[in-house]
Coordinates of C-alpha atoms and ligand atoms in Angstrom, one line a residue:
M293 CA 83.8 -22.8 -77.5
E294 CA 86.7 -24.2 -75.3
T295 CA 85.4 -25.3 -71.8
K296 CA 88.1 -25.1 -69.1
L297 CA 87.8 -27.8 -66.5
L298 CA 88.8 -26.5 -63.0
T299 CA 89.2 -27.9 -59.5
A300 CA 88.0 -26.3 -56.4
A301 CA 91.6 -25.2 -55.5
E302 CA 92.0 -21.5 -54.7
S303 CA 94.3 -21.0 -57.8
D304 CA 91.5 -22.4 -60.0
L305 CA 88.9 -20.3 -58.3
L306 CA 91.0 -17.3 -59.1
I307 CA 90.8 -18.3 -62.8
A308 CA 87.1 -18.7 -62.5
A309 CA 86.7 -15.4 -60.8
D310 CA 88.5 -13.7 -63.6
I311 CA 86.2 -15.3 -66.1
L312 CA 83.3 -14.2 -64.3
K313 CA 84.6 -10.6 -63.9
K314 CA 85.1 -10.4 -67.7
G315 CA 81.6 -11.3 -68.3
G316 CA 82.1 -15.1 -69.0
N317 CA 80.1 -18.0 -67.4
V318 CA 81.4 -20.7 -65.2
I319 CA 79.5 -23.8 -63.8
I320 CA 79.8 -23.7 -60.0
P321 CA 79.1 -26.5 -57.5
T322 CA 76.6 -25.7 -54.7
E323 CA 75.1 -27.7 -51.8
T324 CA 71.8 -28.1 -53.8
V325 CA 72.8 -28.5 -57.5
Y326 CA 75.3 -27.2 -59.8
G327 CA 74.6 -23.6 -61.1
L328 CA 75.6 -21.9 -64.3
G329 CA 76.9 -18.6 -63.0
A330 CA 77.7 -15.2 -64.5
D331 CA 77.7 -11.6 -63.3
A332 CA 74.2 -10.9 -62.2
M333 CA 74.6 -7.2 -63.0
N334 CA 75.9 -7.6 -66.6
P335 CA 73.1 -8.0 -69.0
E336 CA 75.2 -9.4 -71.9
A337 CA 76.8 -12.0 -69.4
V338 CA 73.4 -12.9 -68.3
K339 CA 72.0 -13.4 -71.8
N340 CA 74.7 -15.9 -72.5
I341 CA 73.5 -18.1 -69.6
F342 CA 70.1 -18.4 -71.2
K343 CA 71.7 -19.1 -74.6
A344 CA 74.0 -21.9 -73.0
K345 CA 71.0 -23.5 -71.4
G346 CA 68.4 -23.0 -74.1
R347 CA 66.3 -21.4 -71.3
P348 CA 63.1 -19.3 -72.1
V349 CA 64.3 -15.6 -71.4
D350 CA 61.2 -14.9 -69.1
N351 CA 62.3 -17.5 -66.6
P352 CA 64.3 -15.4 -64.0
L353 CA 67.6 -16.3 -62.3
I354 CA 68.6 -16.6 -58.7
V355 CA 71.3 -14.1 -57.6
H356 CA 73.9 -15.7 -55.3
I357 CA 75.7 -13.8 -52.6
S358 CA 78.4 -14.4 -50.1
S359 CA 77.6 -11.8 -47.5
F360 CA 74.6 -9.8 -46.3
D361 CA 76.5 -6.5 -47.4
M362 CA 75.9 -7.5 -51.0
L363 CA 72.2 -7.3 -50.6
S364 CA 72.1 -3.5 -50.6
G365 CA 72.9 -3.4 -54.3
I366 CA 70.2 -6.1 -55.2
V367 CA 67.0 -5.6 -53.1
S368 CA 65.3 -2.3 -52.5
E369 CA 64.2 -3.4 -49.0
F370 CA 64.9 -6.3 -46.7
P371 CA 61.8 -6.8 -44.6
E372 CA 61.8 -8.3 -41.0
S373 CA 60.3 -11.5 -42.3
A374 CA 63.2 -11.9 -44.8
K375 CA 65.8 -11.1 -42.1
A376 CA 64.2 -13.5 -39.7
I377 CA 64.5 -16.4 -42.3
A378 CA 67.9 -15.3 -43.7
D379 CA 69.3 -15.2 -40.2
K380 CA 68.1 -18.8 -39.7
F381 CA 68.7 -20.5 -42.8
W382 CA 71.5 -18.6 -44.7
P383 CA 74.0 -19.6 -45.9
G384 CA 71.8 -22.5 -47.1
P385 CA 69.3 -23.9 -49.6
L386 CA 66.9 -21.1 -49.4
T387 CA 66.1 -18.5 -52.0
I388 CA 64.0 -15.4 -51.1
I389 CA 62.1 -13.3 -53.6
L390 CA 62.1 -9.6 -52.8
N391 CA 61.6 -6.2 -54.6
K392 CA 64.6 -5.6 -56.7
C393 CA 67.0 -2.5 -56.8
K394 CA 66.9 -0.4 -59.9
N395 CA 70.2 -1.5 -61.0
V396 CA 69.5 -5.2 -61.3
P397 CA 68.9 -5.7 -65.0
Y398 CA 65.7 -7.1 -66.2
E399 CA 67.6 -9.8 -68.1
T400 CA 68.5 -11.5 -64.7
T401 CA 64.8 -11.1 -63.3
G402 CA 63.1 -12.1 -66.6
G403 CA 61.5 -8.7 -66.8
L404 CA 60.1 -8.9 -63.2
E405 CA 60.2 -6.1 -60.5
T406 CA 61.3 -8.7 -58.0
V407 CA 64.6 -10.6 -57.6
A408 CA 65.4 -14.0 -56.2
V409 CA 68.5 -14.0 -53.8
R410 CA 70.3 -16.9 -52.2
M411 CA 73.5 -17.2 -50.0
P412 CA 74.9 -20.7 -50.6
K413 CA 76.6 -22.7 -47.9
C414 CA 78.9 -24.6 -50.3
K415 CA 82.4 -23.3 -49.5
T416 CA 83.5 -23.4 -53.2
A417 CA 80.6 -21.3 -54.3
S418 CA 80.9 -18.9 -51.5
R419 CA 84.6 -18.4 -52.0
L420 CA 84.3 -17.9 -55.7
I421 CA 81.6 -15.2 -55.2
E422 CA 83.9 -13.5 -52.6
L423 CA 86.9 -13.6 -54.9
S424 CA 85.0 -12.2 -57.8
G425 CA 83.4 -9.6 -55.7
I426 CA 80.1 -9.8 -57.7
P427 CA 76.7 -11.2 -57.1
I428 CA 76.4 -14.3 -59.5
A429 CA 73.2 -15.1 -61.3
A430 CA 72.9 -18.9 -61.6
P431 CA 70.2 -21.2 -62.7
S432 CA 70.7 -24.8 -62.4
A433 CA 73.5 -25.9 -64.9
N434 CA 71.4 -28.4 -66.9
L435 CA 70.1 -28.1 -70.5
S436 CA 66.7 -26.5 -70.1
G437 CA 64.1 -29.1 -69.3
K438 CA 66.6 -31.8 -68.1
P439 CA 67.1 -32.9 -64.4
S440 CA 69.5 -30.5 -62.7
P441 CA 73.0 -31.5 -62.5
T442 CA 74.1 -32.9 -59.2
T443 CA 77.6 -34.4 -60.3
F444 CA 80.6 -32.9 -62.2
R445 CA 79.8 -35.7 -64.8
H446 CA 76.3 -34.4 -65.4
C447 CA 77.6 -30.9 -66.0
I448 CA 80.1 -32.3 -68.5
D449 CA 77.4 -34.3 -70.2
D450 CA 75.0 -31.3 -70.6
M451 CA 77.4 -28.4 -71.1
M452 CA 80.8 -29.3 -72.5
G453 CA 81.6 -26.8 -75.2
R454 CA 78.8 -24.4 -74.2
V455 CA 80.3 -22.6 -71.3
D456 CA 83.7 -21.1 -70.3
A457 CA 84.6 -23.2 -67.4
I458 CA 83.2 -26.0 -65.1
I459 CA 84.3 -26.4 -61.4
D460 CA 84.6 -29.9 -60.1
G461 CA 83.1 -29.7 -56.6
G462 CA 82.2 -33.3 -56.3
D463 CA 78.6 -34.6 -55.7
C464 CA 76.1 -32.0 -54.4
E465 CA 75.0 -32.7 -50.9
I466 CA 71.3 -31.9 -51.0
G467 CA 70.6 -32.8 -54.7
V468 CA 67.5 -30.8 -55.3
E469 CA 67.3 -27.1 -55.9
S470 CA 66.8 -24.5 -53.1
T471 CA 63.4 -23.8 -51.5
V472 CA 62.0 -20.7 -53.1
V473 CA 59.8 -18.4 -50.9
D474 CA 58.3 -15.1 -52.1
L475 CA 58.3 -12.4 -49.5
S476 CA 57.6 -9.6 -52.1
G477 CA 53.8 -9.6 -51.4
D478 CA 51.4 -9.4 -48.3
K479 CA 51.7 -13.0 -47.4
P480 CA 54.6 -15.5 -47.9
V481 CA 54.2 -17.9 -50.6
L482 CA 56.2 -21.1 -51.1
L483 CA 57.0 -21.2 -54.8
R484 CA 59.4 -24.3 -54.8
P485 CA 59.9 -26.7 -51.9
G486 CA 63.5 -27.8 -51.1
G487 CA 65.9 -28.6 -48.4
I488 CA 64.4 -26.0 -46.1
T489 CA 61.0 -27.3 -45.4
L490 CA 57.5 -25.6 -45.4
E491 CA 57.2 -26.6 -41.8
Q492 CA 60.6 -24.8 -41.0
L493 CA 59.4 -21.7 -42.8
S494 CA 56.2 -21.7 -41.1
E495 CA 57.8 -21.8 -37.7
V496 CA 59.4 -18.5 -38.4
L497 CA 56.9 -16.8 -40.8
G498 CA 53.6 -18.0 -39.6
E499 CA 51.2 -19.1 -42.3
V500 CA 52.8 -19.7 -45.8
D501 CA 50.8 -20.1 -48.9
V502 CA 51.7 -22.9 -51.2
I503 CA 49.4 -22.4 -54.0
T504 CA 50.4 -20.2 -57.0
S505 CA 48.1 -19.4 -59.9
V506 CA 49.0 -19.3 -63.6
K507 CA 46.2 -18.2 -65.7
E508 CA 46.4 -18.0 -69.5
G509 CA 48.1 -14.6 -70.3
E510 CA 48.9 -13.9 -66.7
T511 CA 52.3 -13.4 -65.4
P512 CA 52.9 -16.5 -63.0
K513 CA 54.3 -15.9 -59.5
S514 CA 57.3 -18.0 -60.5
P515 CA 57.8 -18.1 -64.2
G516 CA 59.6 -21.5 -63.8
L517 CA 56.2 -23.0 -62.8
K518 CA 54.9 -23.1 -66.4
Y519 CA 57.5 -25.3 -67.8
K520 CA 57.8 -28.9 -67.5
H521 CA 61.0 -29.8 -65.7
Y522 CA 63.5 -32.4 -64.6
S523 CA 62.4 -34.6 -67.3
P524 CA 64.5 -37.5 -68.6
D525 CA 63.9 -38.8 -72.0
A526 CA 61.7 -41.5 -70.8
D527 CA 58.1 -40.8 -69.7
V528 CA 57.7 -40.4 -66.0
I529 CA 54.4 -41.7 -64.5
I530 CA 53.5 -41.6 -60.9
L531 CA 51.7 -44.6 -59.5
S532 CA 49.2 -44.0 -56.7
G533 CA 48.0 -47.0 -54.6
N534 CA 49.3 -49.5 -52.2
I535 CA 52.5 -51.5 -52.8
D536 CA 50.7 -54.6 -54.1
D537 CA 48.8 -52.7 -56.6
V538 CA 51.9 -50.9 -57.8
T539 CA 53.9 -54.1 -58.0
S540 CA 51.3 -56.0 -60.1
Y541 CA 50.7 -52.9 -62.4
V542 CA 54.5 -52.5 -63.1
E543 CA 55.1 -56.4 -63.7
K544 CA 52.1 -56.4 -66.3
Q545 CA 53.8 -53.5 -68.0
A546 CA 57.3 -54.8 -67.7
A547 CA 56.0 -58.1 -69.6
H548 CA 55.7 -56.1 -72.9
S549 CA 58.0 -53.0 -72.6
K550 CA 61.2 -51.9 -71.0
V551 CA 60.3 -50.0 -67.9
G552 CA 62.2 -48.6 -64.8
V553 CA 60.8 -48.0 -61.3
L554 CA 62.1 -45.7 -58.7
V555 CA 62.0 -47.8 -55.6
F556 CA 62.9 -47.6 -52.0
D557 CA 65.0 -50.1 -50.1
E558 CA 62.0 -51.6 -48.3
F559 CA 60.2 -52.4 -51.5
P560 CA 59.8 -55.8 -52.8
K561 CA 61.3 -57.0 -56.1
F562 CA 59.7 -55.9 -59.4
K563 CA 59.9 -58.9 -61.8
G564 CA 61.1 -57.8 -65.3
A565 CA 61.7 -54.1 -64.5
E566 CA 64.8 -52.0 -64.0
T567 CA 64.9 -50.6 -60.5
I568 CA 67.0 -47.8 -59.0
S569 CA 66.6 -47.2 -55.2
L570 CA 66.3 -43.7 -53.7
G571 CA 67.4 -45.2 -50.4
S572 CA 65.3 -45.9 -47.3
I573 CA 61.7 -44.9 -47.2
K574 CA 62.6 -43.4 -43.7
N575 CA 65.2 -41.1 -45.1
P576 CA 64.1 -38.2 -47.4
K577 CA 67.5 -36.6 -47.5
N578 CA 68.9 -39.6 -49.2
A579 CA 66.0 -39.4 -51.7
T580 CA 66.8 -35.8 -52.5
H581 CA 70.5 -36.5 -52.9
R582 CA 69.9 -39.5 -55.3
L583 CA 66.8 -38.4 -57.2
F584 CA 68.2 -36.5 -60.3
N585 CA 71.0 -39.0 -60.7
A586 CA 68.4 -41.8 -60.6
L587 CA 66.4 -40.1 -63.4
R588 CA 69.5 -39.7 -65.6
D589 CA 70.6 -43.2 -64.9
M590 CA 67.2 -44.5 -66.0
D591 CA 67.8 -42.8 -69.4
K592 CA 71.1 -44.5 -69.6
L593 CA 69.4 -47.8 -69.1
G594 CA 67.2 -47.2 -72.1
V595 CA 63.8 -47.6 -70.4
T596 CA 60.8 -46.1 -72.1
K597 CA 58.9 -45.4 -69.0
I598 CA 59.9 -44.6 -65.3
F599 CA 57.3 -45.4 -62.8
A600 CA 57.6 -43.7 -59.4
P601 CA 55.6 -44.4 -56.3
E602 CA 53.4 -41.4 -55.1
I603 CA 55.0 -40.0 -51.9
G604 CA 53.7 -37.8 -49.2
S605 CA 54.6 -34.3 -48.6
K606 CA 55.8 -34.0 -44.9
G607 CA 59.1 -32.2 -44.4
V608 CA 61.7 -32.9 -47.0
W609 CA 59.3 -35.3 -48.9
R610 CA 57.5 -32.4 -50.4
A611 CA 60.5 -31.5 -52.4
V612 CA 61.0 -35.1 -53.7
R613 CA 57.2 -35.3 -54.5
N614 CA 57.3 -31.9 -56.2
R615 CA 60.2 -32.9 -58.5
L616 CA 58.6 -36.3 -59.4
Y617 CA 55.3 -34.6 -60.2
R618 CA 57.0 -32.1 -62.4
A619 CA 59.2 -34.7 -64.1
A620 CA 55.9 -36.5 -64.8
G621 CA 54.2 -33.4 -66.0
G622 CA 51.3 -34.3 -63.8
K623 CA 50.9 -37.8 -65.2
L624 CA 49.4 -40.0 -62.5
I625 CA 47.6 -43.4 -62.4
N626 CA 45.3 -43.9 -59.5
L627 CA 45.5 -47.7 -59.2
S628 CA 43.1 -47.8 -56.3
E629 CA 40.6 -45.9 -58.4
L630 CA 40.8 -48.3 -61.3
K631 CA 39.4 -50.9 -59.0
K632 CA 36.4 -49.0 -57.7
P633 CA 33.2 -50.2 -59.2
Y634 CA 31.6 -47.1 -60.3
E635 CA 29.7 -48.7 -62.9
S636 CA 26.3 -48.8 -61.2
I637 CA 26.5 -45.0 -60.5
E638 CA 27.8 -44.1 -64.0
N639 CA 25.0 -46.1 -65.8
E640 CA 22.4 -43.9 -64.1
H641 CA 22.5 -40.8 -66.5
K642 CA 20.7 -38.5 -64.3
V643 CA 23.2 -38.7 -61.5
K644 CA 25.3 -35.6 -61.4
K645 CA 28.9 -35.9 -60.1
I646 CA 30.3 -33.0 -58.0
L647 CA 34.0 -32.7 -57.1
F648 CA 34.9 -30.4 -54.2
V649 CA 38.5 -29.3 -54.1
C650 CA 40.6 -27.7 -51.5
T651 CA 44.4 -27.7 -50.6
G652 CA 45.1 -30.9 -48.6
N653 CA 41.8 -32.7 -48.9
T654 CA 41.8 -33.1 -45.1
C655 CA 39.4 -30.6 -44.0
R656 CA 37.2 -28.5 -46.2
S657 CA 36.7 -30.7 -49.1
P658 CA 35.9 -34.0 -47.3
M659 CA 33.5 -32.1 -45.0
A660 CA 31.9 -30.6 -48.2
E661 CA 31.7 -33.9 -49.7
G662 CA 30.1 -35.5 -46.6
I663 CA 27.6 -32.5 -46.2
F664 CA 26.7 -32.8 -49.9
N665 CA 26.1 -36.4 -50.0
E666 CA 24.0 -36.3 -46.8
I667 CA 21.7 -33.4 -48.1
C668 CA 21.2 -35.4 -51.3
K669 CA 20.4 -38.6 -49.4
N670 CA 17.9 -36.9 -47.2
R671 CA 16.1 -35.1 -50.0
G672 CA 16.3 -38.0 -52.4
I673 CA 18.4 -36.2 -55.0
S674 CA 20.4 -38.3 -57.4
A675 CA 23.8 -36.7 -57.2
I676 CA 27.1 -37.7 -55.5
A677 CA 30.0 -35.8 -54.4
D678 CA 33.7 -36.6 -54.2
S679 CA 36.6 -34.6 -53.1
A680 CA 40.3 -34.0 -53.7
G681 CA 43.2 -31.8 -52.9
I682 CA 45.9 -30.0 -54.9
Y683 CA 48.5 -31.0 -52.5
A684 CA 47.0 -34.1 -50.8
D685 CA 49.3 -36.8 -49.3
G686 CA 47.2 -39.6 -48.3
S687 CA 46.6 -38.2 -44.8
P688 CA 43.3 -39.1 -42.9
A689 CA 40.7 -36.3 -42.5
S690 CA 41.8 -33.8 -39.8
K691 CA 40.4 -34.7 -36.3
N692 CA 38.4 -31.7 -35.8
A693 CA 36.9 -32.1 -39.1
V694 CA 35.9 -35.7 -38.2
L695 CA 34.4 -34.4 -35.0
A696 CA 32.6 -31.6 -36.5
M697 CA 30.9 -33.9 -39.1
K698 CA 30.1 -36.5 -36.4
E699 CA 28.0 -33.8 -34.7
L700 CA 26.0 -33.8 -38.0
G701 CA 25.8 -37.6 -37.9
V702 CA 28.1 -38.0 -41.0
D703 CA 31.1 -40.3 -40.5
I704 CA 34.3 -39.2 -42.5
N705 CA 36.6 -41.1 -40.3
G706 CA 39.2 -43.3 -42.1
R707 CA 38.8 -41.1 -45.3
K708 CA 42.3 -40.6 -46.8
S709 CA 43.2 -37.5 -48.7
R710 CA 43.6 -37.8 -52.4
N711 CA 45.3 -35.8 -55.0
I712 CA 43.3 -34.4 -57.8
T713 CA 43.8 -36.0 -61.2
D714 CA 42.9 -35.1 -64.8
D715 CA 40.5 -38.1 -64.7
M716 CA 38.7 -36.8 -61.8
I717 CA 38.2 -33.5 -63.4
K718 CA 36.9 -35.0 -66.6
S719 CA 34.5 -37.3 -65.0
A720 CA 32.9 -34.6 -62.8
D721 CA 30.0 -32.6 -64.0
L722 CA 30.9 -29.7 -61.7
V723 CA 34.1 -29.0 -59.8
L724 CA 33.7 -26.6 -56.8
T725 CA 36.7 -25.2 -55.1
M726 CA 37.0 -23.5 -51.7
S727 CA 38.8 -20.5 -52.9
G728 CA 39.8 -18.4 -55.9
S729 CA 43.3 -19.6 -55.7
H730 CA 42.3 -23.2 -55.7
K731 CA 40.2 -22.4 -58.9
N732 CA 43.2 -20.7 -60.5
A733 CA 45.5 -23.5 -59.6
L734 CA 43.2 -26.0 -61.3
I735 CA 42.9 -23.9 -64.4
S736 CA 46.6 -23.6 -64.6
I737 CA 47.2 -27.4 -64.3
F738 CA 44.2 -28.8 -66.2
G739 CA 43.2 -26.0 -68.5
D740 CA 40.2 -23.7 -68.4
S741 CA 36.9 -25.1 -68.1
K742 CA 33.4 -23.7 -67.5
K743 CA 32.7 -26.4 -65.0
I744 CA 35.4 -25.3 -62.5
K745 CA 33.9 -22.7 -60.1
T746 CA 34.4 -21.6 -56.5
L747 CA 31.7 -22.7 -54.2
S748 CA 30.5 -19.2 -53.4
E749 CA 30.6 -18.2 -57.1
F750 CA 28.4 -21.0 -58.1
V751 CA 25.7 -19.8 -55.8
G752 CA 26.1 -16.1 -56.7
E753 CA 28.0 -15.1 -53.6
A754 CA 31.5 -13.6 -53.1
G755 CA 34.4 -14.8 -51.0
D756 CA 36.4 -17.9 -50.1
V757 CA 35.7 -20.6 -47.5
P758 CA 38.5 -20.0 -45.2
D759 CA 40.9 -22.8 -44.3
P760 CA 40.3 -24.1 -40.7
F761 CA 43.5 -26.2 -40.7
G762 CA 45.0 -26.4 -37.3
G763 CA 42.3 -24.3 -35.8
S764 CA 40.1 -25.0 -32.7
M765 CA 36.8 -27.0 -32.7
D766 CA 34.8 -23.8 -33.0
T767 CA 36.8 -22.9 -36.2
Y768 CA 35.9 -26.2 -37.6
R769 CA 32.2 -25.8 -36.5
Q770 CA 32.1 -22.4 -38.2
C771 CA 33.7 -23.8 -41.3
R772 CA 31.2 -26.8 -41.4
D773 CA 28.2 -24.5 -40.9
S774 CA 29.2 -22.1 -43.6
L775 CA 29.9 -25.0 -45.9
K776 CA 26.3 -26.3 -45.1
A777 CA 24.7 -23.2 -45.9
L778 CA 26.5 -22.8 -49.3
I779 CA 26.1 -26.4 -50.2
G780 CA 22.4 -26.3 -49.4
K781 CA 22.2 -23.7 -52.1
V782 CA 24.1 -25.8 -54.4
V783 CA 21.8 -28.6 -54.1
D784 CA 18.9 -26.1 -54.7
K785 CA 20.4 -25.1 -57.9
L786 CA 20.9 -28.6 -59.1
Ligands
TXA68 O1 69.4 -24.5 -55.6 C1 69.2 -23.6 -56.4 O2 68.2 -22.8 -56.4 C2 70.0 -23.6 -57.8 C3 71.4 -23.3 -57.4 C4 72.3 -23.2 -58.6 O3 71.4 -22.2 -56.6 N1 69.5 -22.7 -58.8 C5 68.3 -22.9 -59.4 O4 67.9 -22.0 -60.3 O5 67.6 -24.0 -59.3 P1 66.8 -22.2 -61.4 O6 66.9 -21.0 -62.3 O7 66.9 -23.6 -61.9 O8 65.5 -22.0 -60.6 C6 65.2 -20.7 -60.1 C7 63.6 -20.7 -59.8 C8 62.8 -20.7 -61.2 O9 61.7 -21.6 -61.1 C9 62.4 -19.2 -61.3 O10 61.3 -19.1 -62.1 C10 62.3 -18.9 -59.9 O11 63.2 -19.5 -59.2 N2 62.6 -17.5 -59.7 C11 63.6 -16.7 -60.0 N3 63.5 -15.5 -59.8 C12 62.2 -15.3 -59.5 C13 61.3 -14.0 -59.1 N4 61.8 -12.9 -59.2 N5 60.0 -14.3 -58.9 C14 59.5 -15.5 -58.9 N6 60.2 -16.7 -59.2 C15 61.6 -16.6 -59.5
MG69 MG1 66.4 -25.2 -63.0

C-alpha cells in the first residue's frame, strides 16, 4: 500500500479528509500521541485500523470529535458528571466512556455497549475532524504492543506502507495517551491515567475509583487493560529502592550485559550503563513528553534490559508510573527487600505469614498489619503480618491512621507504603484484601490463587472494609475498630 506523507497545511488536510470520507485511514497528530484515524461510523474502515495495527479486535477505539454537537450521534446520554468534566477539560487529553448510541458500530466499541469519546485540543486534529465532518475512531498509531508514537518519525517507522496517509504534526506535546474515565456506571472509574490527573478529576467528580477488575473469562472494564503495552524490544524492569541501592544494582548488571537506565537529571552517573534522561525529577510533564521516545531510543542503543526507577503517583506522575509499569509487564525488583534479614523468621516453619492489601497502603492495610502483629504478640502466636498496596507510592501512613493506632499503643509512624509484588504474594501463606475489588485486581495481575481472600470472606462475613482515606479521626477510629474485630477472628481461625 502506498502511504502519502502529508503536512498540516489546509490543502493537505483536505486531502486527508477526503481519504477519511472514502473509508481510508490516516495517521493524525494529537496533543497526546499520534492516532490512526478512520470513520468511526464505518465498520469496514474501522476493521482496517485493527488490521494495520495488528490490534486484538476486542480492544475498543476512542471516537474523536471536534464539537459538542457531534456527541448526539455517538452517546445515548450525556450525564451531568460528563458535562462537568467535558466543560472543564475539553478540548484536551481526556477520554470519557459513556453508553453508546445504537448507530455506533460494535467494530468501533469492541463489542461493548459503551463508547469512548474525546475532543482533542491539537488544532490539526480538530481541523481535520471538522473538514471531514465525521467522528474519527483512532487508537494510538503504533504497531500493537509498541510504545505509542509521539513523533512523525515513530509513525513512519511503525506504519509506512500499512496506512493511506500520515500527517506530520511535529512532536506531541503531552507524549502519553489521554486520561480515560468511565462514567457509564454508578461511580466514576479511572481506567487510564494521563495528562488530566486523578486529583483534577476528583475535584469535579468527587470520589473516583482507580481499580478495575479483570477476572478470567470476565469482560474487563477497559479491554486494553489485559494487554502488555508500550513495550520496547528490551525487557523493562522497575527498580524500587533508594538511589544508592539502584546505582549499585545497575552497575553490577552493567558489568556483564548491555543495560540501559531511564534516569532523571538529578541522578548520579551509572558506570557502564546507557542512560537516557526523562528531565528533572521536579517536572513530570517533561517526563511524559519524553518517555515513549526514550523507550524507542533504548532499543536503538541495543540494550537487553531497561531499568527504570520506581516513581510516585502524585498528579501527572501517575501517568508516567502507569506506562512504566505496563511496559515492564509488572516486573519489579524491590532492592530494599533484598536486604531485609527475614531468614530468622523464615526458618521457623510454624510461622504463618499474612499479607494485608489495600489500595495505597497508607490507611487500612498498615493498620491491619499493626493490629494483627499486636494481637499475635499478646497471645503468643507465631504469625507475622506485612502489608502492601495496589497503587502504593512510598508515602508515609496517613496521619489519622497513625493517631488511631497510637490509641491502641501501636506505632506505625515512619512506615512507608509499598507496592505489592509477585514475590510478596508468593511468600505469603494468606493474602487478605480490604475489598472485593482489591481481591479481583490481585487475581487479574497475579493469577487466581486460593490464598487470596477478602478479610470479611476469610472469617465468613460479607462486605468490604470501607476506605477511611481523607476522613475524620472518627472515621479512622471506626475503621480501626472494625479491622480489630475482623482480625481477632482471623487470629482465632489460625
Ligand atoms: O490520547 C489518546 O487517547 C490516543 C489519541 C490518539 O487520542 N488514543 C489512544 O487510543 O490512546 P488507544 O486505542 O491506544 O487506547 C484507548 C484505550 C484502550 O485501553 C481501550 O481499551 C480503552 O481506551 N477503551 C476504549 N473504549 C472503551 C470502552 N468503551 N470501555 C472501556 N475502555 C475503553
Ligand atoms: Mg494504544
